[in-house]
Coordinates of C-alpha atoms and ligand atoms in Angstrom, one line a residue:
X1 CA 77.3 150.0 123.5
X2 CA 78.8 150.4 119.7
X3 CA 76.7 148.1 117.7
X4 CA 79.1 146.6 114.0
X5 CA 77.7 147.5 110.8
X6 CA 79.6 143.6 109.4
X7 CA 76.5 141.1 108.2
X8 CA 78.8 138.5 109.8
X9 CA 78.6 139.6 112.9
X10 CA 75.0 140.6 113.0
X11 CA 74.1 137.3 111.8
X12 CA 76.3 135.1 114.6
X13 CA 75.0 137.5 116.6
X14 CA 71.5 136.4 115.6
X15 CA 72.4 133.4 115.9
X16 CA 74.0 131.9 118.6
X17 CA 73.4 135.5 120.6
X18 CA 70.7 134.5 121.8
X19 CA 71.7 131.3 123.6
X20 CA 71.8 131.6 127.3
X21 CA 71.5 127.7 128.7
X22 CA 75.0 127.0 129.1
X23 CA 76.4 130.7 130.5
X24 CA 75.8 128.8 134.8
X25 CA 77.8 126.0 133.5
X26 CA 80.7 128.0 131.9
X27 CA 80.3 130.7 134.8
X28 CA 80.6 127.6 137.3
X29 CA 83.9 126.6 135.8
X30 CA 85.3 129.6 136.0
X31 CA 84.5 130.4 139.9
X32 CA 85.5 127.1 140.6
X33 CA 88.6 127.6 139.0
X34 CA 89.8 131.6 139.6
X35 CA 92.4 132.8 141.0
X36 CA 94.2 136.0 141.2
X37 CA 96.5 134.7 138.7
X38 CA 94.1 132.1 136.2
X39 CA 92.1 132.9 133.6
X40 CA 90.1 131.9 130.8
X41 CA 90.5 130.7 127.3
X42 CA 88.1 130.5 124.9
X43 CA 88.7 129.0 121.2
X44 CA 86.0 129.5 118.9
X45 CA 85.0 132.7 121.1
X46 CA 82.9 133.8 118.2
X47 CA 81.3 138.3 119.1
X48 CA 82.0 137.3 122.6
X49 CA 78.5 136.3 123.9
X50 CA 80.4 133.3 126.1
X51 CA 83.8 135.1 126.8
X52 CA 82.6 139.2 127.5
X53 CA 79.8 136.7 130.3
X54 CA 82.8 135.7 132.1
X55 CA 84.7 138.6 131.5
X56 CA 81.8 140.9 133.6
X57 CA 81.8 138.4 136.0
X58 CA 85.5 139.6 136.4
X59 CA 87.4 136.7 134.8
X60 CA 91.0 137.9 133.1
X61 CA 89.5 136.2 130.2
X62 CA 91.7 135.1 126.3
X63 CA 89.1 134.6 123.4
X64 CA 89.9 132.7 120.8
X65 CA 88.6 132.3 116.5
X66 CA 89.3 132.5 113.3
X67 CA 87.3 135.3 112.3
X68 CA 88.8 138.5 112.7
X69 CA 85.3 139.9 112.3
X70 CA 83.8 138.0 115.1
X71 CA 86.9 139.2 117.1
X72 CA 86.4 143.0 116.1
X73 CA 83.3 143.2 116.7
X74 CA 84.2 141.3 120.4
X75 CA 86.8 144.0 120.6
X76 CA 84.1 147.1 120.7
X77 CA 81.9 145.4 123.2
X78 CA 84.9 144.2 125.5
X79 CA 85.8 147.9 126.8
X80 CA 87.2 148.7 129.8
X81 CA 87.8 144.9 130.2
X82 CA 90.5 142.3 130.8
X83 CA 89.7 140.3 127.4
X84 CA 92.1 139.4 124.7
X85 CA 91.5 137.9 121.4
X86 CA 93.4 136.4 119.2
X87 CA 92.9 136.0 115.9
X88 CA 94.2 132.2 115.4
X89 CA 93.3 127.9 114.3
X90 CA 92.0 126.4 117.3
X91 CA 94.0 123.1 115.8
X92 CA 97.8 125.0 116.0
X93 CA 97.3 127.9 118.2
X94 CA 101.1 128.7 120.4
X95 CA 100.3 131.5 122.8
X96 CA 103.5 130.6 124.2
X97 CA 101.9 129.9 127.2
X98 CA 100.7 127.8 129.4
X99 CA 98.8 129.2 133.0
X100 CA 95.4 128.6 131.9
X101 CA 93.1 127.5 134.7
X102 CA 89.8 126.9 132.0
X103 CA 90.0 126.2 128.4
X104 CA 86.3 125.7 127.3
X105 CA 85.1 125.2 123.6
X106 CA 81.4 126.2 123.8
X107 CA 78.4 125.8 121.2
X108 CA 79.9 122.7 119.1
X109 CA 82.9 125.0 118.1
X110 CA 84.8 121.1 118.8
X111 CA 83.1 120.1 115.8
X112 CA 83.7 122.3 113.4
X113 CA 87.4 121.4 113.2
X114 CA 87.6 118.5 110.2
X115 CA 86.6 115.5 111.5
X116 CA 89.0 113.4 114.2
X117 CA 92.8 114.6 113.4
X118 CA 91.5 118.1 113.6
X119 CA 89.8 117.7 117.6
X120 CA 93.5 115.7 118.3
X121 CA 95.2 118.6 117.0
X122 CA 93.1 120.9 118.7
X123 CA 93.1 119.3 122.2
X124 CA 97.0 119.3 122.4
X125 CA 96.7 122.4 122.1
X126 CA 94.3 123.8 124.1
X127 CA 96.4 120.6 126.6
X128 CA 99.8 122.5 125.7
X129 CA 98.1 125.6 127.0
X130 CA 96.3 124.5 130.7
X131 CA 98.7 124.6 134.1
X132 CA 98.6 121.5 135.9
X133 CA 95.3 120.4 137.4
X134 CA 93.6 122.5 134.8
X135 CA 90.1 122.0 133.2
X136 CA 89.4 121.5 129.8
X137 CA 85.7 121.6 129.1
X138 CA 84.5 121.5 125.3
X139 CA 80.2 121.4 123.8
X140 CA 78.6 118.8 121.5
X141 CA 75.8 118.0 120.9
X142 CA 75.1 114.5 120.1
X143 CA 71.7 113.5 119.3
X144 CA 69.8 116.4 117.0
X145 CA 66.3 115.9 115.9
X146 CA 65.6 116.2 111.0
X147 CA 63.4 117.9 109.6
X148 CA 63.3 119.2 106.5
X149 CA 60.4 122.0 105.8
X150 CA 60.8 121.9 102.2
X151 CA 58.7 118.4 103.5
X152 CA 56.3 120.4 105.2
X153 CA 58.1 120.5 108.7
X154 CA 57.3 123.2 110.8
X155 CA 61.0 123.8 112.0
X156 CA 62.0 126.9 114.8
X157 CA 60.8 130.2 114.2
X158 CA 62.8 132.3 112.8
X159 CA 65.3 134.8 114.3
X160 CA 64.8 138.2 113.7
X161 CA 66.4 141.2 113.9
X162 CA 67.0 144.9 113.3
X163 CA 69.6 147.4 113.3
X164 CA 69.5 150.7 112.3
X165 CA 66.0 150.1 109.8
X166 CA 67.3 146.8 108.2
X167 CA 65.8 143.4 108.8
X168 CA 67.8 140.9 109.5
X169 CA 65.8 137.1 108.9
X170 CA 67.7 134.1 110.2
X171 CA 65.3 130.7 110.3
X172 CA 66.5 127.4 110.6
X173 CA 64.7 125.0 107.5
X174 CA 66.6 121.5 107.0
X175 CA 68.7 119.1 109.6
X176 CA 70.3 116.6 108.1
X177 CA 72.0 113.9 110.6
X178 CA 73.8 111.9 108.5
X179 CA 76.8 109.4 110.4
X180 CA 80.1 111.3 109.6
X181 CA 77.8 114.6 110.4
X182 CA 75.1 117.0 110.6
X183 CA 74.2 119.4 108.2
X184 CA 72.4 122.6 109.6
X185 CA 70.3 124.4 106.5
X186 CA 69.6 127.8 107.0
X187 CA 68.5 130.7 105.1
X188 CA 68.8 134.6 105.6
X189 CA 66.5 137.3 104.3
X190 CA 67.6 141.2 105.2
X191 CA 65.0 143.6 104.7
X192 CA 66.1 147.1 103.3
X193 CA 62.8 148.7 104.4
X194 CA 59.7 148.8 105.3
X195 CA 59.4 149.6 101.1
X196 CA 60.8 147.1 100.4
X197 CA 59.8 144.8 102.9
X198 CA 56.0 145.6 101.2
X199 CA 57.0 145.0 98.0
X200 CA 56.6 141.6 98.3
X201 CA 59.3 138.1 99.3
X202 CA 62.2 139.2 100.4
X203 CA 65.4 136.9 98.9
X204 CA 66.4 133.6 101.1
X205 CA 70.4 133.2 100.5
X206 CA 70.5 129.6 102.1
X207 CA 73.6 128.9 104.0
X208 CA 75.2 125.8 105.3
X209 CA 77.0 124.8 108.2
X210 CA 78.5 121.0 109.0
X211 CA 78.6 119.3 112.0
X212 CA 80.7 116.4 113.0
X213 CA 79.9 113.2 114.0
X214 CA 81.3 112.4 117.6
X215 CA 79.9 111.2 120.2
X216 CA 81.4 111.7 124.2
X217 CA 83.5 108.1 124.1
X218 CA 85.0 109.2 121.2
X219 CA 86.4 112.6 121.9
X220 CA 87.3 111.1 125.3
X221 CA 89.1 109.3 123.2
X222 CA 91.1 111.7 121.6
X223 CA 91.7 113.9 124.4
X224 CA 93.3 110.7 126.0
X225 CA 95.4 110.8 122.8
X226 CA 96.1 114.3 123.0
X227 CA 97.3 113.0 127.5
X228 CA 94.4 114.8 128.9
X229 CA 92.5 113.4 131.0
X230 CA 88.3 112.2 130.5
X231 CA 87.6 113.7 133.5
X232 CA 83.2 113.2 133.6
X233 CA 80.9 115.2 131.1
X234 CA 78.0 117.9 132.3
X235 CA 74.4 118.7 130.5
X236 CA 73.4 121.7 129.4
X237 CA 69.3 121.5 128.7
X238 CA 66.9 121.8 125.6
X239 CA 66.1 124.8 125.5
X240 CA 62.9 126.0 123.6
X241 CA 64.7 126.6 120.5
X242 CA 67.9 124.6 120.7
X243 CA 68.6 120.7 122.3
X244 CA 70.4 119.9 125.1
X245 CA 73.9 119.7 124.4
X246 CA 77.0 118.0 126.4
X247 CA 80.3 119.0 127.9
X248 CA 82.8 117.0 127.7
X249 CA 85.1 117.9 130.7
X250 CA 88.8 116.4 130.4
X251 CA 91.3 117.6 133.6
X252 CA 95.1 118.9 132.3
Ligands
LIG1 C1 78.7 127.7 116.6 S1 80.0 129.0 117.0 C2 80.2 129.7 119.1 C3 80.9 131.1 119.2 C4 80.5 131.2 120.6 N1 81.2 130.9 121.2 C5 79.4 131.1 121.3 O1 78.9 130.4 122.0 O2 78.7 132.4 121.3 C6 81.8 128.8 116.3 C7 82.8 129.6 116.2 O3 83.9 129.2 116.8 C8 84.4 129.9 115.2 N2 85.9 128.6 114.7 C9 85.0 127.6 113.9 N3 86.5 126.9 113.4 C10 87.9 127.3 114.6 C11 89.3 127.3 114.3 N4 89.3 125.5 113.4 N5 89.8 127.8 115.1 C12 89.3 128.8 115.2 N6 88.0 128.8 115.4 C13 87.1 129.3 114.8 C14 84.0 130.5 114.0 O4 84.4 131.3 113.3 C15 83.2 130.2 115.4 O5 82.8 131.8 115.8

């Protein structure tokens, strides 16, 4: 496998890449949707954790993301697979087609769009790209536990990867749950070799992500505003490191 040296790719892989609790659901939905003419649209595809899994199972996948660097890594990894990448914004994309059987937005991507009006824009775009009878599934977290390592909470174990002699460490240090958003703080460090590691404490750099708060019923209402039909939910189970999430399902 080609290993990209982009730091953005390394952090993305480290912090998202090992999550697999949702894969059975995406596989099931893709298989149910798939026929000779159908394809999957993966919105917020990142480096391809889900897109590559589905393409490996024989599905044709269009992977859309705002981040060109992440998509470049995805393309390197998708050689020989039926994967197309599109660098575009989930709230405004227009691919000139409306034949997708399945559109998925895994791992809380719809909570990164900047609030209700922006989510409705995404839902309209997704709807416009689905064929009649097509399915949209958006994974959201609705219950997330607050913690603060500075206040003595333990927090999850750090995630570590070593690439060509360099160690990359990421650890979640604080989750603050607000009415409008959940703020997730991580600290990241890069250790360039044994020597640097031996010299003492690494320099930690803070990374902050804010997830918009959205309930299942709110997202369903937004989907209806976008012309979609709400079609229940599926639970994605919790793991030791990740909270449970809910896939909110819509029909076109
Ligand atoms: C939590 S990651 C999920 C990555 C991947 N789907 C996975 O499950 O491993 C969210 C992804 O959404 C992308 N993203 C955030 N805002 C976006 C937007 N407005 N349009 C398209 N992609 C966006 C980010 O670049 C990132 O790759």
